[in-house]
mmCIF file of C-alpha atoms in Angstrom:
data_model
loop_
_atom_site.group_PDB
_atom_site.id
_atom_site.type_symbol
_atom_site.label_atom_id
_atom_site.label_comp_id
_atom_site.label_asym_id
_atom_site.label_seq_id
_atom_site.Cartn_x
_atom_site.Cartn_y
_atom_site.Cartn_z
ATOM 1 C CA MET B 6 -83.658 83.214 -126.112
ATOM 2 C CA ALA B 7 -87.127 83.288 -127.664
ATOM 3 C CA ASP B 8 -89.530 80.443 -126.952
ATOM 4 C CA ALA B 9 -91.852 79.403 -129.791
ATOM 5 C CA ASN B 10 -94.930 80.647 -127.914
ATOM 6 C CA ILE B 11 -93.461 84.161 -128.190
ATOM 7 C CA LEU B 12 -92.493 83.929 -131.858
ATOM 8 C CA VAL B 13 -96.040 83.033 -132.951
ATOM 9 C CA LYS B 14 -97.530 86.265 -131.562
ATOM 10 C CA ASP B 15 -97.299 88.918 -134.271
ATOM 11 C CA VAL B 16 -97.001 92.098 -132.209
ATOM 12 C CA VAL B 17 -94.862 90.537 -129.474
ATOM 13 C CA SER B 18 -92.480 88.879 -131.923
ATOM 14 C CA TYR B 19 -92.074 91.902 -134.196
ATOM 15 C CA VAL B 20 -91.369 94.125 -131.203
ATOM 16 C CA LEU B 21 -88.579 91.736 -130.241
ATOM 17 C CA PHE B 22 -87.356 91.421 -133.843
ATOM 18 C CA ASP B 23 -87.034 95.208 -134.133
ATOM 19 C CA LEU B 24 -85.292 95.442 -130.768
ATOM 20 C CA ALA B 25 -82.814 92.858 -132.041
ATOM 21 C CA LYS B 26 -82.287 94.749 -135.301
ATOM 22 C CA ALA B 27 -81.625 97.922 -133.286
ATOM 23 C CA LYS B 28 -79.110 95.891 -131.213
ATOM 24 C CA LEU B 29 -81.018 96.566 -128.010
ATOM 25 C CA ILE B 30 -81.312 92.834 -127.358
ATOM 26 C CA ASP B 31 -79.503 89.735 -128.614
ATOM 27 C CA LEU B 32 -82.343 87.517 -129.809
ATOM 28 C CA ARG B 33 -81.721 83.829 -130.570
ATOM 29 C CA TRP B 34 -83.605 80.586 -131.099
ATOM 30 C CA THR B 35 -82.726 77.046 -132.164
ATOM 31 C CA PRO B 36 -83.762 74.877 -135.133
ATOM 32 C CA GLN B 37 -85.986 72.916 -132.743
ATOM 33 C CA ILE B 38 -87.758 76.105 -131.667
ATOM 34 C CA GLU B 39 -88.226 76.935 -135.353
ATOM 35 C CA VAL B 40 -89.984 73.604 -135.873
ATOM 36 C CA GLU B 41 -92.358 74.381 -133.000
ATOM 37 C CA TYR B 42 -92.953 77.856 -134.409
ATOM 38 C CA ALA B 43 -93.806 76.502 -137.870
ATOM 39 C CA LYS B 44 -96.276 73.989 -136.429
ATOM 40 C CA HIS B 45 -97.996 76.605 -134.235
ATOM 41 C CA ARG B 46 -98.105 79.252 -136.971
ATOM 42 C CA ALA B 47 -99.397 76.807 -139.568
ATOM 43 C CA ARG B 48 -102.156 75.625 -137.248
ATOM 44 C CA LEU B 49 -103.188 79.218 -136.498
ATOM 45 C CA ARG B 50 -103.354 79.988 -140.224
ATOM 46 C CA ALA B 51 -105.559 76.979 -140.862
ATOM 47 C CA GLU B 52 -107.841 77.875 -137.946
ATOM 48 C CA THR B 53 -108.147 81.465 -139.172
ATOM 49 C CA ASN B 54 -109.265 80.136 -142.549
ATOM 50 C CA GLN B 55 -111.610 77.655 -140.838
ATOM 51 C CA ARG B 56 -110.159 74.534 -142.411
ATOM 52 C CA GLU B 57 -107.960 71.562 -141.611
ATOM 53 C CA LEU B 58 -104.201 71.985 -141.373
ATOM 54 C CA ALA B 59 -102.517 71.452 -144.752
ATOM 55 C CA PHE B 60 -98.915 70.955 -145.798
ATOM 56 C CA GLU B 61 -99.022 74.332 -147.556
ATOM 57 C CA ASP B 62 -99.597 75.965 -144.160
ATOM 58 C CA LEU B 63 -96.308 74.549 -142.872
ATOM 59 C CA ILE B 64 -94.498 75.753 -146.003
ATOM 60 C CA TRP B 65 -96.027 79.221 -145.573
ATOM 61 C CA ALA B 66 -94.961 79.378 -141.927
ATOM 62 C CA GLN B 67 -91.403 78.339 -142.719
ATOM 63 C CA ARG B 68 -91.092 80.869 -145.549
ATOM 64 C CA ARG B 69 -92.430 83.577 -143.272
ATOM 65 C CA LEU B 70 -89.739 82.830 -140.718
ATOM 66 C CA GLU B 71 -87.029 82.688 -143.392
ATOM 67 C CA SER B 72 -87.920 86.250 -144.392
ATOM 68 C CA ILE B 73 -87.687 87.359 -140.760
ATOM 69 C CA LYS B 74 -84.282 85.712 -140.418
ATOM 70 C CA LYS B 75 -83.026 87.325 -143.594
ATOM 71 C CA TYR B 76 -84.085 90.892 -142.872
ATOM 72 C CA LEU B 77 -84.531 91.234 -139.110
ATOM 73 C CA VAL B 78 -82.618 88.593 -137.149
ATOM 74 C CA PRO B 79 -79.884 87.170 -139.400
ATOM 75 C CA ASN B 80 -77.905 85.803 -136.444
ATOM 76 C CA CYS B 81 -80.726 83.905 -134.775
ATOM 77 C CA LEU B 82 -78.848 80.717 -133.879
ATOM 78 C CA PRO B 83 -77.216 80.582 -130.450
ATOM 79 C CA PRO B 84 -73.396 80.639 -130.511
ATOM 80 C CA GLY B 85 -72.007 77.267 -131.515
ATOM 81 C CA TRP B 86 -75.223 76.050 -133.151
ATOM 82 C CA GLN B 87 -75.701 75.192 -136.815
ATOM 83 C CA ALA B 88 -78.944 74.799 -138.766
ATOM 84 C CA ASP B 89 -78.357 71.065 -139.163
ATOM 85 C CA ASP B 90 -76.500 70.662 -135.872
ATOM 86 C CA LYS B 91 -76.806 67.708 -133.509
ATOM 87 C CA ARG B 92 -75.897 69.905 -130.542
ATOM 88 C CA LEU B 93 -79.172 69.162 -128.791
ATOM 89 C CA ASP B 94 -78.355 65.441 -128.762
ATOM 90 C CA VAL B 95 -75.042 66.234 -127.073
ATOM 91 C CA LEU B 96 -76.721 68.424 -124.468
ATOM 92 C CA GLN B 97 -79.332 65.790 -123.667
ATOM 93 C CA ASN B 98 -76.541 63.340 -122.871
ATOM 94 C CA SER B 99 -74.439 65.762 -120.836
ATOM 95 C CA SER B 100 -74.213 65.143 -117.091
ATOM 96 C CA VAL B 101 -74.040 68.916 -116.558
ATOM 97 C CA PHE B 102 -77.623 69.416 -117.669
ATOM 98 C CA VAL B 103 -79.261 66.344 -116.113
ATOM 99 C CA PRO B 104 -81.477 68.436 -113.746
ATOM 100 C CA LEU B 105 -83.115 70.094 -116.753
ATOM 101 C CA LEU B 106 -84.304 66.740 -118.031
ATOM 102 C CA GLN B 107 -86.714 66.668 -115.073
ATOM 103 C CA LEU B 108 -88.724 69.763 -116.062
ATOM 104 C CA PRO B 109 -92.521 69.490 -115.633
ATOM 105 C CA ASP B 110 -93.133 69.204 -119.395
ATOM 106 C CA SER B 111 -90.637 67.145 -121.391
ATOM 107 C CA ASP B 112 -91.570 69.111 -124.523
ATOM 108 C CA ASP B 113 -89.901 72.175 -123.010
ATOM 109 C CA VAL B 114 -86.598 70.502 -122.176
ATOM 110 C CA HIS B 115 -84.970 71.442 -125.496
ATOM 111 C CA VAL B 116 -85.660 75.145 -124.852
ATOM 112 C CA ALA B 117 -84.125 75.026 -121.382
ATOM 113 C CA LEU B 118 -81.104 73.065 -122.602
ATOM 114 C CA ALA B 119 -80.399 75.565 -125.385
ATOM 115 C CA ALA B 120 -80.639 78.533 -123.037
ATOM 116 C CA ALA B 121 -78.419 76.844 -120.430
ATOM 117 C CA ASP B 122 -75.901 75.899 -123.099
ATOM 118 C CA TRP B 123 -75.741 79.508 -124.317
ATOM 119 C CA ALA B 124 -75.213 80.789 -120.762
ATOM 120 C CA ARG B 125 -72.474 78.236 -120.076
ATOM 121 C CA ALA B 126 -70.689 78.861 -123.383
ATOM 122 C CA SER B 127 -70.796 82.651 -123.068
ATOM 123 C CA GLY B 128 -70.253 82.961 -119.325
ATOM 124 C CA ALA B 129 -73.131 85.449 -119.254
ATOM 125 C CA SER B 130 -76.734 85.420 -118.039
ATOM 126 C CA VAL B 131 -79.367 84.421 -120.570
ATOM 127 C CA VAL B 132 -82.945 85.685 -120.501
ATOM 128 C CA LEU B 133 -85.506 83.189 -121.751
ATOM 129 C CA ALA B 134 -88.538 85.048 -123.109
ATOM 130 C CA THR B 135 -91.555 82.787 -122.689
ATOM 131 C CA ASP B 136 -95.233 82.709 -121.830
ATOM 132 C CA ASN B 137 -94.715 79.325 -120.220
ATOM 133 C CA LEU B 138 -93.251 80.247 -116.848
ATOM 134 C CA LYS B 139 -95.034 77.315 -115.213
ATOM 135 C CA ASP B 140 -93.183 74.634 -117.174
ATOM 136 C CA LEU B 141 -89.948 76.632 -117.421
ATOM 137 C CA PRO B 142 -89.641 77.647 -113.757
ATOM 138 C CA GLY B 143 -86.928 79.924 -112.475
ATOM 139 C CA ILE B 144 -86.146 77.567 -109.601
ATOM 140 C CA ALA B 145 -84.905 74.979 -112.118
ATOM 141 C CA LEU B 146 -83.216 77.376 -114.537
ATOM 142 C CA LEU B 147 -81.509 79.914 -112.268
ATOM 143 C CA PRO B 148 -78.706 77.481 -111.277
ATOM 144 C CA PHE B 149 -77.734 77.552 -114.968
ATOM 145 C CA ASP B 150 -77.850 81.383 -115.065
ATOM 146 C CA VAL B 151 -80.985 81.288 -117.213
ATOM 147 C CA HIS B 152 -83.725 83.743 -116.264
ATOM 148 C CA PRO B 153 -87.200 82.940 -117.628
ATOM 149 C CA LEU B 154 -89.193 86.137 -118.101
ATOM 150 C CA HIS B 155 -92.539 87.099 -119.549
ATOM 151 C CA PRO B 156 -92.068 89.346 -122.632
ATOM 152 C CA GLY B 157 -93.414 92.350 -120.711
ATOM 153 C CA ASP B 158 -90.586 91.933 -118.204
ATOM 154 C CA VAL B 159 -88.113 91.747 -121.086
ATOM 155 C CA LEU B 160 -89.354 95.162 -122.212
ATOM 156 C CA ASP B 161 -88.839 96.433 -118.665
ATOM 157 C CA LEU B 162 -85.188 95.404 -118.821
ATOM 158 C CA VAL B 163 -84.713 97.234 -122.107
ATOM 159 C CA ALA B 164 -86.491 100.295 -120.701
ATOM 160 C CA GLN B 165 -84.083 100.368 -117.753
ATOM 161 C CA LEU B 166 -81.042 100.193 -120.034
ATOM 162 C CA ASP B 167 -82.194 102.445 -122.880
ATOM 163 C CA PRO B 168 -85.656 104.012 -122.524
ATOM 164 C CA GLU B 169 -85.208 106.224 -125.575
ATOM 165 C CA GLY B 170 -84.030 103.296 -127.674
ATOM 166 C CA LEU B 171 -87.040 101.241 -126.607
ATOM 167 C CA SER B 172 -89.402 104.088 -127.439
ATOM 168 C CA LYS B 173 -87.911 104.584 -130.916
ATOM 169 C CA SER B 174 -88.013 100.877 -131.663
ATOM 170 C CA LEU B 175 -91.670 100.595 -130.593
ATOM 171 C CA LEU B 176 -92.535 103.587 -132.770
ATOM 172 C CA LYS B 177 -90.898 101.849 -135.742
ATOM 173 C CA THR B 178 -92.722 98.582 -135.099
ATOM 174 C CA THR B 179 -96.037 100.414 -134.859
ATOM 175 C CA ALA B 180 -95.456 102.259 -138.132
ATOM 176 C CA ASP B 181 -94.447 99.068 -139.963
ATOM 177 C CA PHE B 182 -97.816 97.361 -139.401
ATOM 178 C CA LYS B 183 -99.942 98.314 -142.410
ATOM 179 C CA ASN B 184 -102.770 95.861 -143.018
ATOM 180 C CA PRO B 185 -104.658 96.526 -140.899
ATOM 181 C CA LYS B 186 -103.331 99.864 -139.724
ATOM 182 C CA PHE B 187 -101.777 99.748 -136.276
ATOM 183 C CA THR B 188 -101.701 102.865 -134.099
ATOM 184 C CA LEU B 189 -99.766 103.884 -131.017
ATOM 185 C CA LEU B 190 -102.927 103.303 -129.015
ATOM 186 C CA ASP B 191 -102.987 99.767 -130.407
ATOM 187 C CA MET B 192 -99.376 99.294 -129.326
ATOM 188 C CA LEU B 193 -100.205 100.520 -125.834
ATOM 189 C CA ALA B 194 -103.150 98.112 -125.731
ATOM 190 C CA SER B 195 -100.794 95.287 -126.719
ATOM 191 C CA ILE B 196 -98.351 96.211 -123.968
ATOM 192 C CA ARG B 197 -101.224 96.208 -121.471
ATOM 193 C CA SER B 198 -102.860 93.006 -122.735
ATOM 194 C CA PRO B 199 -102.531 89.905 -120.498
ATOM 195 C CA GLN B 200 -102.330 87.841 -123.710
ATOM 196 C CA GLN B 201 -99.355 89.818 -124.987
ATOM 197 C CA PHE B 202 -96.952 91.919 -122.884
ATOM 198 C CA HIS B 203 -99.122 92.382 -119.790
ATOM 199 C CA ASN B 204 -97.245 95.434 -118.520
ATOM 200 C CA GLU B 205 -99.597 98.180 -117.361
ATOM 201 C CA ALA B 206 -96.845 100.310 -115.789
ATOM 202 C CA LEU B 207 -94.748 100.387 -118.955
ATOM 203 C CA ALA B 208 -97.787 101.209 -121.095
ATOM 204 C CA SER B 209 -98.599 104.172 -118.842
ATOM 205 C CA SER B 210 -94.989 105.369 -118.973
ATOM 206 C CA LEU B 211 -94.917 105.155 -122.778
ATOM 207 C CA ALA B 212 -98.282 106.901 -123.080
ATOM 208 C CA SER B 213 -96.842 109.796 -121.109
ATOM 209 C CA ARG B 214 -93.673 109.837 -123.229
ATOM 210 C CA TRP B 215 -95.718 109.843 -126.424
ATOM 211 C CA GLY B 216 -98.178 112.478 -125.197
ATOM 212 C CA LEU B 217 -101.139 110.109 -125.300
ATOM 213 C CA VAL B 218 -104.012 109.342 -122.998
ATOM 214 C CA ALA B 219 -104.929 105.679 -123.077
#
């Protein structure tokens, strides 16, 4: 499950999108997470252009995500969810998930509920990729078999399962960035960066695999 704070980061999100397209991860998000994404992305666009947020920024953000859903992650909704679904309302009123309503930040409850619902419906563990480990703490989510992880730790899991697949996917993501040009050294810097993947060990391992010194 991808939190909105992950989707708004270009390199981080496109790494995950390509991993999903290569079927190395099963990446999902809800309509509510999409709304958060659009608001964040629109605000960032306005700030980059040094102006006030405009309605056109929200339209641009939504269209950008629609393209991603069409070409990279066509099955982005969790199992059982629909684009116009009221499933979240049902989850908020379910006695099963009452403990999640007490999370530190009420704005994050919908993310936790969706991840817990997916885990319960599938009978499998769900990884929640997020930068917000403080407000989505493992101690609250682990009883629901939801495991909140920083995106760098998500890459570690993929590396353990399929190191060659991870390497190939990262090479593809790097090559797909054109304007401006994005190099393997840039990708390694992203994997090291505390603002992105924050995984020094993985960056060093990939540098060795790719024959680079960084």
